[in-house]
mmCIF file of C-alpha atoms in Angstrom:
data_model
loop_
_atom_site.group_PDB
_atom_site.id
_atom_site.type_symbol
_atom_site.label_atom_id
_atom_site.label_comp_id
_atom_site.label_asym_id
_atom_site.label_seq_id
_atom_site.Cartn_x
_atom_site.Cartn_y
_atom_site.Cartn_z
ATOM 1 C CA UNK I 26 -42.095 98.097 278.271
ATOM 2 C CA UNK I 27 -43.555 97.777 281.810
ATOM 3 C CA UNK I 28 -42.228 100.028 284.565
ATOM 4 C CA UNK I 29 -39.711 98.259 286.863
ATOM 5 C CA UNK I 30 -38.487 99.816 290.098
ATOM 6 C CA UNK I 31 -35.210 97.944 290.177
ATOM 7 C CA UNK I 32 -32.701 99.719 287.960
ATOM 8 C CA UNK I 33 -30.610 96.610 287.313
ATOM 9 C CA UNK I 34 -33.621 94.609 286.252
ATOM 10 C CA UNK I 35 -34.790 97.456 284.072
ATOM 11 C CA UNK I 36 -31.356 97.627 282.464
ATOM 12 C CA UNK I 37 -31.359 93.887 281.791
ATOM 13 C CA UNK I 38 -34.858 94.049 280.365
ATOM 14 C CA UNK I 39 -33.816 96.898 278.107
ATOM 15 C CA UNK I 40 -30.749 94.942 277.002
ATOM 16 C CA UNK I 41 -32.914 91.908 276.265
ATOM 17 C CA UNK I 42 -35.324 94.055 274.295
ATOM 18 C CA UNK I 43 -32.476 95.483 272.253
ATOM 19 C CA UNK I 44 -31.158 91.982 271.571
ATOM 20 C CA UNK I 45 -34.616 90.816 270.567
ATOM 21 C CA UNK I 46 -34.977 93.710 268.163
ATOM 22 C CA UNK I 47 -31.569 92.917 266.659
ATOM 23 C CA UNK I 48 -32.529 89.250 266.337
ATOM 24 C CA UNK I 49 -35.757 90.191 264.644
ATOM 25 C CA UNK I 50 -33.909 92.503 262.271
ATOM 26 C CA UNK I 51 -31.382 89.766 261.529
ATOM 27 C CA UNK I 52 -34.192 87.289 260.972
ATOM 28 C CA UNK I 53 -35.831 89.706 258.557
ATOM 29 C CA UNK I 54 -32.534 90.118 256.737
ATOM 30 C CA UNK I 55 -32.037 86.368 256.565
ATOM 31 C CA UNK I 56 -35.584 85.929 255.288
ATOM 32 C CA UNK I 57 -34.936 88.473 252.552
ATOM 33 C CA UNK I 58 -31.687 86.741 251.649
ATOM 34 C CA UNK I 59 -33.508 83.403 251.475
ATOM 35 C CA UNK I 60 -36.147 84.926 249.220
ATOM 36 C CA UNK I 61 -33.459 86.395 247.000
ATOM 37 C CA UNK I 62 -31.667 83.042 246.861
ATOM 38 C CA UNK I 63 -34.917 81.311 245.932
ATOM 39 C CA UNK I 64 -35.532 83.859 243.228
ATOM 40 C CA UNK I 65 -31.994 83.440 241.886
ATOM 41 C CA UNK I 66 -32.326 79.647 241.920
ATOM 42 C CA UNK I 67 -35.624 79.832 240.075
ATOM 43 C CA UNK I 68 -34.121 82.276 237.613
ATOM 44 C CA UNK I 69 -31.098 80.024 237.055
ATOM 45 C CA UNK I 70 -33.322 76.979 236.614
ATOM 46 C CA UNK I 71 -35.498 78.833 234.133
ATOM 47 C CA UNK I 72 -32.400 80.072 232.337
ATOM 48 C CA UNK I 73 -31.032 76.523 232.157
ATOM 49 C CA UNK I 74 -34.309 75.244 230.736
ATOM 50 C CA UNK I 75 -34.256 78.036 228.173
ATOM 51 C CA UNK I 76 -30.678 77.192 227.196
ATOM 52 C CA UNK I 77 -31.540 73.502 226.833
ATOM 53 C CA UNK I 78 -34.566 74.364 224.735
ATOM 54 C CA UNK I 79 -32.461 76.647 222.542
ATOM 55 C CA UNK I 80 -29.899 73.872 222.090
ATOM 56 C CA UNK I 81 -32.664 71.481 221.031
ATOM 57 C CA UNK I 82 -33.989 74.079 218.606
ATOM 58 C CA UNK I 83 -30.507 74.548 217.133
ATOM 59 C CA UNK I 84 -30.250 70.792 216.596
ATOM 60 C CA UNK I 85 -33.644 70.683 214.888
ATOM 61 C CA UNK I 86 -32.790 73.690 212.721
ATOM 62 C CA UNK I 87 -29.479 72.110 211.699
ATOM 63 C CA UNK I 88 -31.247 68.915 210.678
ATOM 64 C CA UNK I 89 -33.833 70.855 208.697
ATOM 65 C CA UNK I 90 -31.124 72.861 206.952
ATOM 66 C CA UNK I 91 -29.329 69.646 206.004
ATOM 67 C CA UNK I 92 -32.576 68.198 204.653
ATOM 68 C CA UNK I 93 -33.229 71.364 202.665
ATOM 69 C CA UNK I 94 -29.722 71.287 201.199
ATOM 70 C CA UNK I 95 -30.161 67.636 200.260
ATOM 71 C CA UNK I 96 -33.533 68.367 198.651
ATOM 72 C CA UNK I 97 -32.054 71.288 196.710
ATOM 73 C CA UNK I 98 -29.224 69.073 195.469
ATOM 74 C CA UNK I 99 -31.714 66.380 194.453
ATOM 75 C CA UNK I 100 -33.906 68.889 192.609
ATOM 76 C CA UNK I 101 -30.902 70.429 190.831
ATOM 77 C CA UNK I 102 -29.739 66.957 189.784
ATOM 78 C CA UNK I 103 -33.185 66.118 188.429
ATOM 79 C CA UNK I 104 -33.399 69.425 186.572
ATOM 80 C CA UNK I 105 -29.968 68.875 185.034
ATOM 81 C CA UNK I 106 -30.874 65.316 184.065
ATOM 82 C CA UNK I 107 -34.120 66.516 182.492
ATOM 83 C CA UNK I 108 -32.263 69.220 180.584
ATOM 84 C CA UNK I 109 -29.799 66.659 179.225
ATOM 85 C CA UNK I 110 -32.630 64.356 178.210
ATOM 86 C CA UNK I 111 -34.429 67.233 176.474
ATOM 87 C CA UNK I 112 -31.265 68.031 174.555
ATOM 88 C CA UNK I 113 -30.722 64.393 173.599
ATOM 89 C CA UNK I 114 -34.357 64.099 172.591
ATOM 90 C CA UNK I 115 -34.062 67.151 170.351
ATOM 91 C CA UNK I 116 -30.955 65.710 168.720
ATOM 92 C CA UNK I 117 -32.678 62.366 168.234
ATOM 93 C CA UNK I 118 -35.651 64.083 166.617
ATOM 94 C CA UNK I 119 -33.336 65.922 164.270
ATOM 95 C CA UNK I 120 -31.588 62.654 163.400
ATOM 96 C CA UNK I 121 -34.907 60.946 162.797
ATOM 97 C CA UNK I 122 -36.023 63.800 160.559
ATOM 98 C CA UNK I 123 -32.824 63.487 158.532
ATOM 99 C CA UNK I 124 -33.173 59.718 158.352
ATOM 100 C CA UNK I 125 -36.776 60.010 157.208
ATOM 101 C CA UNK I 126 -35.694 62.344 154.430
ATOM 102 C CA UNK I 127 -32.881 59.987 153.449
ATOM 103 C CA UNK I 128 -35.249 57.043 153.626
ATOM 104 C CA UNK I 129 -37.716 58.756 151.302
ATOM 105 C CA UNK I 130 -34.892 59.449 148.857
ATOM 106 C CA UNK I 131 -33.735 55.870 149.198
ATOM 107 C CA UNK I 132 -37.219 54.617 148.408
ATOM 108 C CA UNK I 133 -37.167 56.605 145.168
ATOM 109 C CA UNK I 134 -33.713 55.290 144.307
ATOM 110 C CA UNK I 135 -34.774 51.731 145.044
ATOM 111 C CA UNK I 136 -37.883 52.062 142.903
ATOM 112 C CA UNK I 137 -35.797 53.439 140.065
ATOM 113 C CA UNK I 138 -33.363 50.564 140.458
ATOM 114 C CA UNK I 139 -36.168 48.039 140.443
ATOM 115 C CA UNK I 140 -37.630 49.514 137.277
ATOM 116 C CA UNK I 141 -34.197 49.604 135.644
ATOM 117 C CA UNK I 142 -33.475 46.017 136.621
ATOM 118 C CA UNK I 143 -36.877 44.894 135.362
ATOM 119 C CA UNK I 144 -36.585 46.690 132.022
ATOM 120 C CA UNK I 145 -32.900 46.307 131.102
ATOM 121 C CA UNK I 146 -31.664 43.158 132.871
ATOM 122 C CA UNK I 147 -34.685 40.904 132.898
ATOM 123 C CA UNK I 148 -32.504 37.838 132.256
ATOM 124 C CA UNK I 149 -30.382 38.279 135.380
ATOM 125 C CA UNK I 150 -31.001 36.410 138.566
ATOM 126 C CA UNK I 151 -33.227 37.862 141.228
ATOM 127 C CA UNK I 152 -30.372 38.098 143.716
ATOM 128 C CA UNK I 153 -29.883 41.855 143.252
ATOM 129 C CA UNK I 154 -33.604 42.471 143.649
ATOM 130 C CA UNK I 155 -33.651 40.479 146.868
ATOM 131 C CA UNK I 156 -30.641 42.456 148.067
ATOM 132 C CA UNK I 157 -32.414 45.751 147.433
ATOM 133 C CA UNK I 158 -35.544 44.500 149.183
ATOM 134 C CA UNK I 159 -33.440 43.360 152.135
ATOM 135 C CA UNK I 160 -31.813 46.791 152.289
ATOM 136 C CA UNK I 161 -35.251 48.400 152.316
ATOM 137 C CA UNK I 162 -36.289 46.129 155.172
ATOM 138 C CA UNK I 163 -33.184 47.119 157.122
ATOM 139 C CA UNK I 164 -33.996 50.765 156.555
ATOM 140 C CA UNK I 165 -37.502 50.206 157.920
ATOM 141 C CA UNK I 166 -36.074 48.412 160.968
ATOM 142 C CA UNK I 167 -33.698 51.331 161.552
ATOM 143 C CA UNK I 168 -36.604 53.771 161.493
ATOM 144 C CA UNK I 169 -38.615 51.564 163.871
ATOM 145 C CA UNK I 170 -35.673 51.362 166.282
ATOM 146 C CA UNK I 171 -35.180 55.129 166.260
ATOM 147 C CA UNK I 172 -38.877 55.735 166.851
ATOM 148 C CA UNK I 173 -38.776 53.298 169.798
ATOM 149 C CA UNK I 174 -35.750 55.163 171.189
ATOM 150 C CA UNK I 175 -37.611 58.465 170.929
ATOM 151 C CA UNK I 176 -40.640 57.004 172.724
ATOM 152 C CA UNK I 177 -38.434 55.648 175.553
ATOM 153 C CA UNK I 178 -36.813 59.049 176.026
ATOM 154 C CA UNK I 179 -40.241 60.717 176.106
ATOM 155 C CA UNK I 180 -41.291 58.283 178.855
ATOM 156 C CA UNK I 181 -38.070 59.008 180.795
ATOM 157 C CA UNK I 182 -38.700 62.764 180.677
ATOM 158 C CA UNK I 183 -42.265 62.222 181.882
ATOM 159 C CA UNK I 184 -40.890 60.169 184.813
ATOM 160 C CA UNK I 185 -38.530 63.004 185.744
ATOM 161 C CA UNK I 186 -41.310 65.574 185.537
ATOM 162 C CA UNK I 187 -43.493 63.440 187.819
ATOM 163 C CA UNK I 188 -40.568 63.080 190.250
ATOM 164 C CA UNK I 189 -40.111 66.860 190.347
ATOM 165 C CA UNK I 190 -43.813 67.316 191.065
ATOM 166 C CA UNK I 191 -43.698 64.734 193.904
ATOM 167 C CA UNK I 192 -40.925 66.592 195.794
ATOM 168 C CA UNK I 193 -42.472 68.803 198.574
ATOM 169 C CA UNK I 194 -41.656 72.506 198.191
ATOM 170 C CA UNK I 195 -40.685 72.956 201.894
ATOM 171 C CA UNK I 196 -38.030 70.229 201.768
ATOM 172 C CA UNK I 197 -39.497 68.103 204.613
ATOM 173 C CA UNK I 198 -39.864 64.934 202.565
ATOM 174 C CA UNK I 199 -38.276 61.765 203.838
ATOM 175 C CA UNK I 200 -37.800 59.832 200.591
ATOM 176 C CA UNK I 201 -34.913 62.028 199.476
ATOM 177 C CA UNK I 202 -32.843 59.592 197.468
ATOM 178 C CA UNK I 203 -35.605 57.151 196.455
ATOM 179 C CA UNK I 204 -37.018 59.416 193.748
ATOM 180 C CA UNK I 205 -33.658 59.932 192.053
ATOM 181 C CA UNK I 206 -32.863 56.204 192.345
ATOM 182 C CA UNK I 207 -36.215 55.255 190.777
ATOM 183 C CA UNK I 208 -35.605 57.678 187.909
ATOM 184 C CA UNK I 209 -32.119 56.289 187.345
ATOM 185 C CA UNK I 210 -33.694 52.843 186.975
ATOM 186 C CA UNK I 211 -35.672 53.937 183.874
ATOM 187 C CA UNK I 212 -34.745 51.919 180.727
ATOM 188 C CA UNK I 213 -31.815 53.326 178.797
ATOM 189 C CA UNK I 214 -32.478 54.051 175.119
ATOM 190 C CA UNK I 215 -28.871 53.097 174.326
ATOM 191 C CA UNK I 216 -29.444 49.636 175.855
ATOM 192 C CA UNK I 217 -32.579 49.220 173.697
ATOM 193 C CA UNK I 218 -30.620 50.054 170.550
ATOM 194 C CA UNK I 219 -27.774 47.670 171.444
ATOM 195 C CA UNK I 220 -30.259 44.872 172.217
ATOM 196 C CA UNK I 221 -32.092 45.410 168.935
ATOM 197 C CA UNK I 222 -28.865 45.459 166.916
ATOM 198 C CA UNK I 223 -27.547 42.334 168.665
ATOM 199 C CA UNK I 224 -30.746 40.477 167.705
ATOM 200 C CA UNK I 225 -31.318 41.753 164.166
ATOM 201 C CA UNK I 226 -27.872 42.988 163.129
ATOM 202 C CA UNK I 227 -26.739 46.555 162.600
ATOM 203 C CA UNK I 228 -29.364 48.576 160.733
ATOM 204 C CA UNK I 229 -27.208 51.654 160.097
ATOM 205 C CA UNK I 230 -27.229 52.665 156.404
ATOM 206 C CA UNK I 231 -23.896 52.088 154.628
ATOM 207 C CA UNK I 232 -22.848 54.953 152.355
ATOM 208 C CA UNK I 233 -20.695 52.758 150.112
ATOM 209 C CA UNK I 234 -23.723 50.669 149.191
ATOM 210 C CA UNK I 235 -25.481 53.747 147.913
ATOM 211 C CA UNK I 236 -22.475 54.602 145.756
ATOM 212 C CA UNK I 237 -22.370 51.111 144.271
ATOM 213 C CA UNK I 238 -26.068 51.221 143.473
ATOM 214 C CA UNK I 239 -25.770 54.644 141.855
ATOM 215 C CA UNK I 240 -23.023 53.340 139.555
ATOM 216 C CA UNK I 241 -25.332 50.545 138.449
ATOM 217 C CA UNK I 242 -28.018 53.029 137.620
#
C-alpha cells in the first residue's frame, strides 16, 4: 500500500483494502460453493442415469426369467409327453406280442379245423370254411392295424425327440409354444384305429367264437 500523508485518506484506503480482501475471500468461497454444487449436480445426474440403467436391467432380467420359466415348463411337458408315449408304446408292443402268439395258435387251430372239415364233413356246404377264412382275414387285418399303430407312435416319439433337440439350452428361443403345438398336431394312433374299424369293421378277436370252434373240433 503506498504511503499517504493524510491520515483520513490512509484510513479510508485501508478500509477499502480490507473490504476488497473480504470481497475476494467471499468470491473464493462462492466459487468453491459453485464448484461443489456442480460436482453434486453431476453426481446426482450420474446417479440418476445409473438408477435408470439398473431399472432397465431389472426389466430385462425379469423378462429373461419369465422366458426361462416358460422354456422349462415346455421342456417338462415334452419330457412327460414322451414318457407317456414310451409307456404306451411298450404296452402296445406287449399287446402285439400277445396277439402274435394268439394268432399263431389260431392259425394252427384253423388248419386243424380245415383238415377236420375236409376229412369228416366233406358233404357239407363250404359256408363254414368261408367263415373260418374270413376270420383269418380279420385276424390279419387286426395285426396290420396294430403294426400301423406302433409305427405311428414311433414317429410321434421321434417328433418329440426332435422338438427337444431344437429347444435352445439357454432358454432364449422365441418359438416357445410353436414346438409343443406342432407336436400336439401329430396323428393320433387312436384316431387311426377308429378310422380303420369304421371302414372295415371291428377286427378284435371274439373269444366266444373260439369256444364254438373248439366244440366242433
